[in-house]
Coordinates of C-alpha atoms and ligand atoms in Angstrom, one line a residue:
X965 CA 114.1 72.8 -69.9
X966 CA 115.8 75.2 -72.5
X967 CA 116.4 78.6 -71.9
X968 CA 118.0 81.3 -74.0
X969 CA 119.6 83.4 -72.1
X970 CA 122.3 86.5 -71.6
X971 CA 125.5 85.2 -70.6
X972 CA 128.0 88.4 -72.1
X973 CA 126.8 91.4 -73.0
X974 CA 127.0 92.0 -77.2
X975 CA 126.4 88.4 -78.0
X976 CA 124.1 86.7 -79.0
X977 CA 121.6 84.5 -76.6
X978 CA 122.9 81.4 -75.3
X979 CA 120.8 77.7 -75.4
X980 CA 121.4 76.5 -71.9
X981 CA 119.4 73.7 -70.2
X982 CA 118.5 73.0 -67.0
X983 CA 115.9 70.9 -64.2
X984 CA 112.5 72.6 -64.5
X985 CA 112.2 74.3 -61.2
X986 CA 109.2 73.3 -59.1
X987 CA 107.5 76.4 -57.5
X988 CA 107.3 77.3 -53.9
X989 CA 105.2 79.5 -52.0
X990 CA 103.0 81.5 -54.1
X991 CA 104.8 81.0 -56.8
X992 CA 103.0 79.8 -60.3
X993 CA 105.2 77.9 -62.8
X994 CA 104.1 78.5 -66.4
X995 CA 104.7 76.2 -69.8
X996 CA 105.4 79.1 -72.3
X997 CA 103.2 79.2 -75.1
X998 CA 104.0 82.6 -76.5
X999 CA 106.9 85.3 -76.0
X1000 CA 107.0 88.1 -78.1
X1001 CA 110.3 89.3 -79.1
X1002 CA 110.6 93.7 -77.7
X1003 CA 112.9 96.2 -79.2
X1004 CA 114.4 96.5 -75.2
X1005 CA 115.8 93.1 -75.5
X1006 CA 117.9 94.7 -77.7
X1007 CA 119.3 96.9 -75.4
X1008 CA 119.0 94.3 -72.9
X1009 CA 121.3 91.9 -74.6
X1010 CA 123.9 94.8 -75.5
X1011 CA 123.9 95.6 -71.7
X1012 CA 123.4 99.2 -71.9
X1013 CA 121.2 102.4 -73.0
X1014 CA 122.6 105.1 -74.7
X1015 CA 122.1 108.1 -73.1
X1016 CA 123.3 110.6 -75.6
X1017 CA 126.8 112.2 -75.5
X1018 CA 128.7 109.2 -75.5
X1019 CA 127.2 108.3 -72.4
X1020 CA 126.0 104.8 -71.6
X1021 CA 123.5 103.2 -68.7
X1022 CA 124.7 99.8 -67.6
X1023 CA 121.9 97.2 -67.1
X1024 CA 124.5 95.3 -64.9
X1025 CA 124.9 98.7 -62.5
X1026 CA 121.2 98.5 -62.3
X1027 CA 121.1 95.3 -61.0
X1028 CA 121.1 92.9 -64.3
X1029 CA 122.7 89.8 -63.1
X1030 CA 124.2 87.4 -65.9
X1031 CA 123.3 84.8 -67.2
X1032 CA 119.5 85.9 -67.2
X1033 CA 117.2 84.4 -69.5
X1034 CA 115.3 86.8 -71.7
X1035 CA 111.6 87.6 -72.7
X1036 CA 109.3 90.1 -70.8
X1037 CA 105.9 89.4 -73.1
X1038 CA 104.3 86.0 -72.2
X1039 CA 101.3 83.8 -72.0
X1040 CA 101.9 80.7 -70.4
X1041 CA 100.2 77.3 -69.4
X1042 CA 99.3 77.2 -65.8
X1043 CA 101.0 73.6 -64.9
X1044 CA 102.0 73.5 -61.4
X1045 CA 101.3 76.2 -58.1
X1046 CA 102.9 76.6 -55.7
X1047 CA 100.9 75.9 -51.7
X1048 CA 100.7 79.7 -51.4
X1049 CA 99.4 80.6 -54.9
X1050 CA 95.7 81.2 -54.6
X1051 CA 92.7 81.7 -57.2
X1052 CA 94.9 80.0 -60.1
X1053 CA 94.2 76.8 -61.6
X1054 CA 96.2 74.1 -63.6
X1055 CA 95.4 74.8 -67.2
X1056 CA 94.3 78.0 -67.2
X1057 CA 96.1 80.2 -69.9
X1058 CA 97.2 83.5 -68.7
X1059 CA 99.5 86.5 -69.2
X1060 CA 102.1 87.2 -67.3
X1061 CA 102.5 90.9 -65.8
X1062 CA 106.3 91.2 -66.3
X1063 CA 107.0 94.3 -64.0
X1064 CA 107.1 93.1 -60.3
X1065 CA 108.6 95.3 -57.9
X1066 CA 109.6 94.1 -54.4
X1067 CA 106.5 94.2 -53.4
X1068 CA 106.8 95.9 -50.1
X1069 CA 108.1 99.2 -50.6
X1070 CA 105.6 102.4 -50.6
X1071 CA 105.5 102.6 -54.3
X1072 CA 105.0 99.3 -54.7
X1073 CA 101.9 99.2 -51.9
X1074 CA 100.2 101.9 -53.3
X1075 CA 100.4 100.1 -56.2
X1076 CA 102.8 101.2 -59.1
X1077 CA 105.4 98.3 -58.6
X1078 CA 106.1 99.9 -62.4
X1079 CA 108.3 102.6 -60.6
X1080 CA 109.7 100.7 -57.8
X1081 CA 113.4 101.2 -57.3
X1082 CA 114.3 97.5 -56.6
X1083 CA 112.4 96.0 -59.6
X1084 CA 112.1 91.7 -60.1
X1085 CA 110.7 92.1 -63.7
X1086 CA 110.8 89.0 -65.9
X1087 CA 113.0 88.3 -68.5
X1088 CA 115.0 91.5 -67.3
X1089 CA 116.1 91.0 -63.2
X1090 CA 114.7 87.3 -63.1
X1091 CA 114.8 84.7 -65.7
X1092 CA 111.9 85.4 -68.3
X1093 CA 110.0 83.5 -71.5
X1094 CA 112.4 82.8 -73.8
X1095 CA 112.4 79.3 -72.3
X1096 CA 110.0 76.0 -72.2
X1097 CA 108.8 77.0 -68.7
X1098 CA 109.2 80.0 -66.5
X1099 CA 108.5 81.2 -62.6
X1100 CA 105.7 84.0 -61.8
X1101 CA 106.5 85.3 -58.7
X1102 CA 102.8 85.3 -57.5
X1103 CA 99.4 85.0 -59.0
X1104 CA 98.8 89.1 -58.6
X1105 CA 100.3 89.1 -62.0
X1106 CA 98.6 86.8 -64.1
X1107 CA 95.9 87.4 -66.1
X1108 CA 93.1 85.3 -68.1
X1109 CA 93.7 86.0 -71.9
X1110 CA 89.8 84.4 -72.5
X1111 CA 89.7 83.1 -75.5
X1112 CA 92.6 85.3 -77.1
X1113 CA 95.4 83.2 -79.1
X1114 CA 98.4 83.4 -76.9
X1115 CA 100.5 85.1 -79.2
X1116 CA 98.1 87.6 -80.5
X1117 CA 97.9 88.5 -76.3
X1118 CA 101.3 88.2 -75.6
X1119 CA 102.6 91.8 -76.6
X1120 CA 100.4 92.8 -74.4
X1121 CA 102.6 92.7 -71.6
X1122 CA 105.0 95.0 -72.8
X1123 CA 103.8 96.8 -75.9
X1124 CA 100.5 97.1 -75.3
X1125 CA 100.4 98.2 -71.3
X1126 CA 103.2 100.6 -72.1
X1127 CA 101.4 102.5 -75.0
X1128 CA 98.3 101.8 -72.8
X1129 CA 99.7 103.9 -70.2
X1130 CA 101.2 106.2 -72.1
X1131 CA 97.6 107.1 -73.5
X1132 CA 95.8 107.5 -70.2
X1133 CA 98.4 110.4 -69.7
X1134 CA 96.6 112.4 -72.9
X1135 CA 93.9 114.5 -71.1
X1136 CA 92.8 115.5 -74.9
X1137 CA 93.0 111.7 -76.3
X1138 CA 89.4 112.2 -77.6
X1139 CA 89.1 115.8 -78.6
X1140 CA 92.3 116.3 -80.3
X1141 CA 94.5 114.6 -83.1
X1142 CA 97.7 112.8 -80.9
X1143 CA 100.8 112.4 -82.6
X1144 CA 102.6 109.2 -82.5
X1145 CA 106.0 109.0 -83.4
X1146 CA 107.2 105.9 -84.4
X1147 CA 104.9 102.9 -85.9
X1148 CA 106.9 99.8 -85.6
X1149 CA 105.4 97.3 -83.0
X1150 CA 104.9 99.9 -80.2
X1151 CA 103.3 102.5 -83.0
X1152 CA 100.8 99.8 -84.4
X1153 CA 99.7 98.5 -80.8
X1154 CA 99.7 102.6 -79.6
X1155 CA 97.5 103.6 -82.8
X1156 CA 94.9 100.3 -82.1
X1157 CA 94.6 101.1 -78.3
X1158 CA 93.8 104.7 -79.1
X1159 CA 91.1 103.1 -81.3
X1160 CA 89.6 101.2 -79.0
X1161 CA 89.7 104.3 -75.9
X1162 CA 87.8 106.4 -78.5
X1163 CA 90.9 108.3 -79.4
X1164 CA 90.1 111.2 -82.2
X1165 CA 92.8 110.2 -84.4
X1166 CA 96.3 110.1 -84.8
X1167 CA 99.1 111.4 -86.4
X1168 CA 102.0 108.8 -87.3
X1169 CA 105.2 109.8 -87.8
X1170 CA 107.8 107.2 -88.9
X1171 CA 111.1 107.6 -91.2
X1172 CA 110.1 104.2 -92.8
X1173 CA 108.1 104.5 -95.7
X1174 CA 106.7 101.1 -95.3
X1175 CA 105.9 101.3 -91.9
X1176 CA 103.8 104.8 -92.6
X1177 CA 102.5 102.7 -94.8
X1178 CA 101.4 99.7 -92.1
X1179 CA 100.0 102.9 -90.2
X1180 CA 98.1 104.4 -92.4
X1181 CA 96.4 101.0 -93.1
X1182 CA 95.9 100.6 -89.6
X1183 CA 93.9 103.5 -89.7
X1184 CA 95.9 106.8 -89.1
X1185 CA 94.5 110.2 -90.0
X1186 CA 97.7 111.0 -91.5
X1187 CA 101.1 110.2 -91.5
X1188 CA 104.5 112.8 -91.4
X1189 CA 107.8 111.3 -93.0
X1190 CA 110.0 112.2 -90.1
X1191 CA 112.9 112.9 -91.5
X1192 CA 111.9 115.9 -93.6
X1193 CA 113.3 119.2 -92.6
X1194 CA 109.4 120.6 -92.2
X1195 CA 108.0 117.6 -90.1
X1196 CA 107.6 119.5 -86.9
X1197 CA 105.8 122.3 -89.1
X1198 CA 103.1 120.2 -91.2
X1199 CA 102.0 118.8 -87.7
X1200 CA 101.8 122.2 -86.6
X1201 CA 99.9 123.0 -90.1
X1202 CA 97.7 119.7 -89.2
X1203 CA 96.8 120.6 -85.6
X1204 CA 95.4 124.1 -86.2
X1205 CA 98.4 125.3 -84.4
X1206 CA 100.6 122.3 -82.8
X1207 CA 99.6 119.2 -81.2
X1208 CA 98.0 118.8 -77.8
X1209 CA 99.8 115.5 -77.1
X1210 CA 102.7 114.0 -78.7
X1211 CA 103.8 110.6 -77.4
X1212 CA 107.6 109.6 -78.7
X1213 CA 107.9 106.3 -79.3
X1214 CA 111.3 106.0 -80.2
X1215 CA 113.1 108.1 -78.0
X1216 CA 115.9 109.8 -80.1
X1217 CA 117.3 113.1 -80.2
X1218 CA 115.7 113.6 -83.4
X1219 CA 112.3 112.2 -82.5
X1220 CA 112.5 114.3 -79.2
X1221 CA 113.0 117.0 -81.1
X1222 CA 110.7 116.6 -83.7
X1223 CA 107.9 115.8 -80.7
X1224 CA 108.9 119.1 -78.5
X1225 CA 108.7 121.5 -81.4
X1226 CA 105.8 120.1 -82.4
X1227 CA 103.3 121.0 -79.7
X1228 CA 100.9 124.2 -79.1
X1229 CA 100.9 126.2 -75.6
X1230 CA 100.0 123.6 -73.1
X1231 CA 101.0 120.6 -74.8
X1232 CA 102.3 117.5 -73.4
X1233 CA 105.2 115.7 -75.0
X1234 CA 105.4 112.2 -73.7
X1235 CA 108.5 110.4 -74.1
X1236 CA 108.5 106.2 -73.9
X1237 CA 110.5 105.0 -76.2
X1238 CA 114.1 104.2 -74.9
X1239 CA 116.4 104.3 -78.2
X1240 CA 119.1 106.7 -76.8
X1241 CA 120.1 110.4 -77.5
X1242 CA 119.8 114.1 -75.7
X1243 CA 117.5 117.0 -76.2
X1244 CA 118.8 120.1 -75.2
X1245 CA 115.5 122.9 -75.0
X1246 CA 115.7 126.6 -74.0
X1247 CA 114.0 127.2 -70.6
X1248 CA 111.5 130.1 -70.8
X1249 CA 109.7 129.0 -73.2
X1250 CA 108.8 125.4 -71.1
X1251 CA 107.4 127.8 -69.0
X1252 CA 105.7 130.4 -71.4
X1253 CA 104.2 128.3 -72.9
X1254 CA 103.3 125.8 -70.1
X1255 CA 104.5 122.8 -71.8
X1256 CA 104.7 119.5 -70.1
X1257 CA 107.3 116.9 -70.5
X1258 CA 106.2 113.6 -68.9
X1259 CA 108.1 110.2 -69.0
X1260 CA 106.0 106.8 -69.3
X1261 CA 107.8 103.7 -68.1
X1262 CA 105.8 100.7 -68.7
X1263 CA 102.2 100.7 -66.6
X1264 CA 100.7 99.2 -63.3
X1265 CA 98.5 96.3 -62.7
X1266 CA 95.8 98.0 -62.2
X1267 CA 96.6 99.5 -65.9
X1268 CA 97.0 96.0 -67.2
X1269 CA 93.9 94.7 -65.5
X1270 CA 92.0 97.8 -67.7
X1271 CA 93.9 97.2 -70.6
X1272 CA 92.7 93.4 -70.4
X1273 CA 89.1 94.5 -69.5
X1274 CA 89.4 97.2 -72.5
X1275 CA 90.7 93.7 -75.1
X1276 CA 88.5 91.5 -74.0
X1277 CA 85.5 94.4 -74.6
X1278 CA 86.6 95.4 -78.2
X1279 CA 89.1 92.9 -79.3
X1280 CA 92.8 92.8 -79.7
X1281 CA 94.3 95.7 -81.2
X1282 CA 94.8 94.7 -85.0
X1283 CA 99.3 94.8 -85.0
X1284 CA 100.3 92.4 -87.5
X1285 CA 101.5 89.7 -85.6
X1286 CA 104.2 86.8 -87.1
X1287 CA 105.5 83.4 -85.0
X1288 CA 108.6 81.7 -85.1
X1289 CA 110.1 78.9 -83.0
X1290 CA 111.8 79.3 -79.6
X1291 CA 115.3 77.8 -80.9
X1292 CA 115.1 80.9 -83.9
X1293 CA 115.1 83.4 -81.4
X1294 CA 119.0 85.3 -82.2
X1295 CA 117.8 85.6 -85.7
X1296 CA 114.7 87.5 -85.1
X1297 CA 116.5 89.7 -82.9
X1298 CA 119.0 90.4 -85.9
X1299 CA 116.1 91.3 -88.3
X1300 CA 114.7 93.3 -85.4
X1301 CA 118.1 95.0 -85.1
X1302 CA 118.2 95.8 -88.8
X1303 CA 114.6 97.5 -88.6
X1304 CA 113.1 94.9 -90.6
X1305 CA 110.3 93.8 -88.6
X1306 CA 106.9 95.2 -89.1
X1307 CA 104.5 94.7 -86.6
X1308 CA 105.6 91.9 -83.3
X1309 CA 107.5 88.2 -83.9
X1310 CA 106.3 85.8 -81.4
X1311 CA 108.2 83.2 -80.7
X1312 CA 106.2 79.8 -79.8
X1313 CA 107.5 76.2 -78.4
Ligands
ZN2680 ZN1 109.4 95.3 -73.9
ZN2681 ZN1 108.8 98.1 -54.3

């Protein structure tokens, strides 16, 4: 089978072959049929996040072991089990739950393996989509797509249970405007799901003309160019006083910025996306005006098995979604690099 995998960090993926492994235990081996290409593989091809101040995170310190085949968003081809793997059957078309933890630890049994501290997740720790076929480490984390196209179903996995979760944590998602900051793949999926939960509308903020544009078809009440001095203040002009909820997509000291200065007394700035930077914010007024500042990192099962009740109940989100072949894979991470991607590339065998 091929795979395109990390091999050094900073260059580009690397077609290596090898025997199709056979799966043991409760393992499920999967024939990829779709693998959507995520901003993280970005930063998990680079090796490292950007933590602001010249500071950098290693993936390898945290456990990233080389080479390691990329891909975290897949729908796959049931095609062989292993004698332990119950309730799955050859054929079946399901998506993969990248985010396994160890499976044993507290976090993991009371179920957020999200947050566990020894993580397994595919196409990050173990060997993920961008291949022919790849491992699931137990049925628990597949799930039946119905009769969604793979690659319309693939983001799900990472795009769409991250904004998912990242939506269940706004107590005011159907009383007040959210602001969404950011509408490239994440923003589009963020602004559909909020649809679908009966969200009362959403503010999108992007720097990209074009993709304020792909938002405001998509159905956003309005949309803030944030890169103007005033962005911060028109959302407070929008919100009757600043916004209940603003969930950061991008995850930049400007964005963080723009987000925290943007809320009203109680207001909850969510931070998810992982672009890189620092916010430094005077003290007393976190507490005078009982603002909450509340990371999202990906979501549970249980979160993906509502997100999949929640698609297969009122469709797909509507993300403009694009293929291209397994072997083009380096190039779409270059266009993805440059910005130029609106929407999610899936790549297909
Ligand atoms: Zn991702
Ligand atoms: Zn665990």
């Amino acid at each position: 089978m091929r795979m395109f995998q990390v091999c050094t960090c900073g260059e580009p993926l690397q077609l290596n072959e090898q025997p199709t492994p056979q799966p043991t235990g409760s393992e499920v081996l999967l024939k990829v049929l779709a693998a959507g290409v995520c901003h993280s593989d970005l930063h998990l091809a680079d090796g490292y996040f950007d933590l602001g101040g010249g500071k950098k995170m290693s993936l390898q310190d945290r456990g990233m072991k080389l080479p390691v085949t990329l891909g975290h968003e897949n729908v796959g081809e049931v095609v062989a089990v292993g004698p332990g793997a119950k309730n799955v059957k050859i054929g079946a078309i399901m998506l993969a739950d990248p985010w396994a933890g160890c499976g044993s630890c507290a976090v993991c049994l009371r179920g957020d393996e999200n947050l566990c501290r020894a993580m397994r997740s595919l196409g990050v720790f173990t060997n993920g989509g961008y291949a022919d076929y790849m491992m699931v480490a137990h049925p628990r984390y597949l799930f039946d797509i119905g009769d969604l196209p793979p690659e319309r179903a693939a983001p799900l996995a990472c795009s769409g249970i991250t904004t998912y979760s990242a939506l269940k944590k706004v107590a005011t998602l159907k009383s007040e405007p959210t602001v969404i900051i950011g509408a490239g793949g994440l923003g589009l999926m963020c602004l559909g799901l909020l649809q679908k939960m009966g969200g009362h509308g959403a503010i999108v903020v992007d720097i990209d003309p074009a993709k304020r544009d792909a938002a405001k078809l998509a159905g956003a009440a309005a949309v803030i160019d944030g890169n103007v001095p005033d962005a911060a203040q028109r959302i407070i002009d929008m919100t009757n006083g600043g916004a209940w909820a603003a969930i950061d997509l991008v995850g930049s000291s400007q964005s963080a910025r723009l987000g925290f200065d943007s809320l009203i007394k109680g207001g909850k700035y969510i931070i998810v996306g992982l672009y890189g930077g620092d916010l430094t914010v005077s003290l007393p007024p976190i507490a005078m005006r009982a603002l909450t500042i509340q990371g999202s990192y990906l979501g549970s099962l249980a979160e993906m098995a509502e997100l999949m009740a929640l698609v297969r109940r009122t469709g797909l989100p509507p993300v403009p979604v694009s293929t291209r072949p397994l072997k083009d894979v380096n190039a779409v991470m270059d266009q993805l690099r440059a910005g130029k991607v609106i929407g999610r590339v899936v790549l297909t065998p």
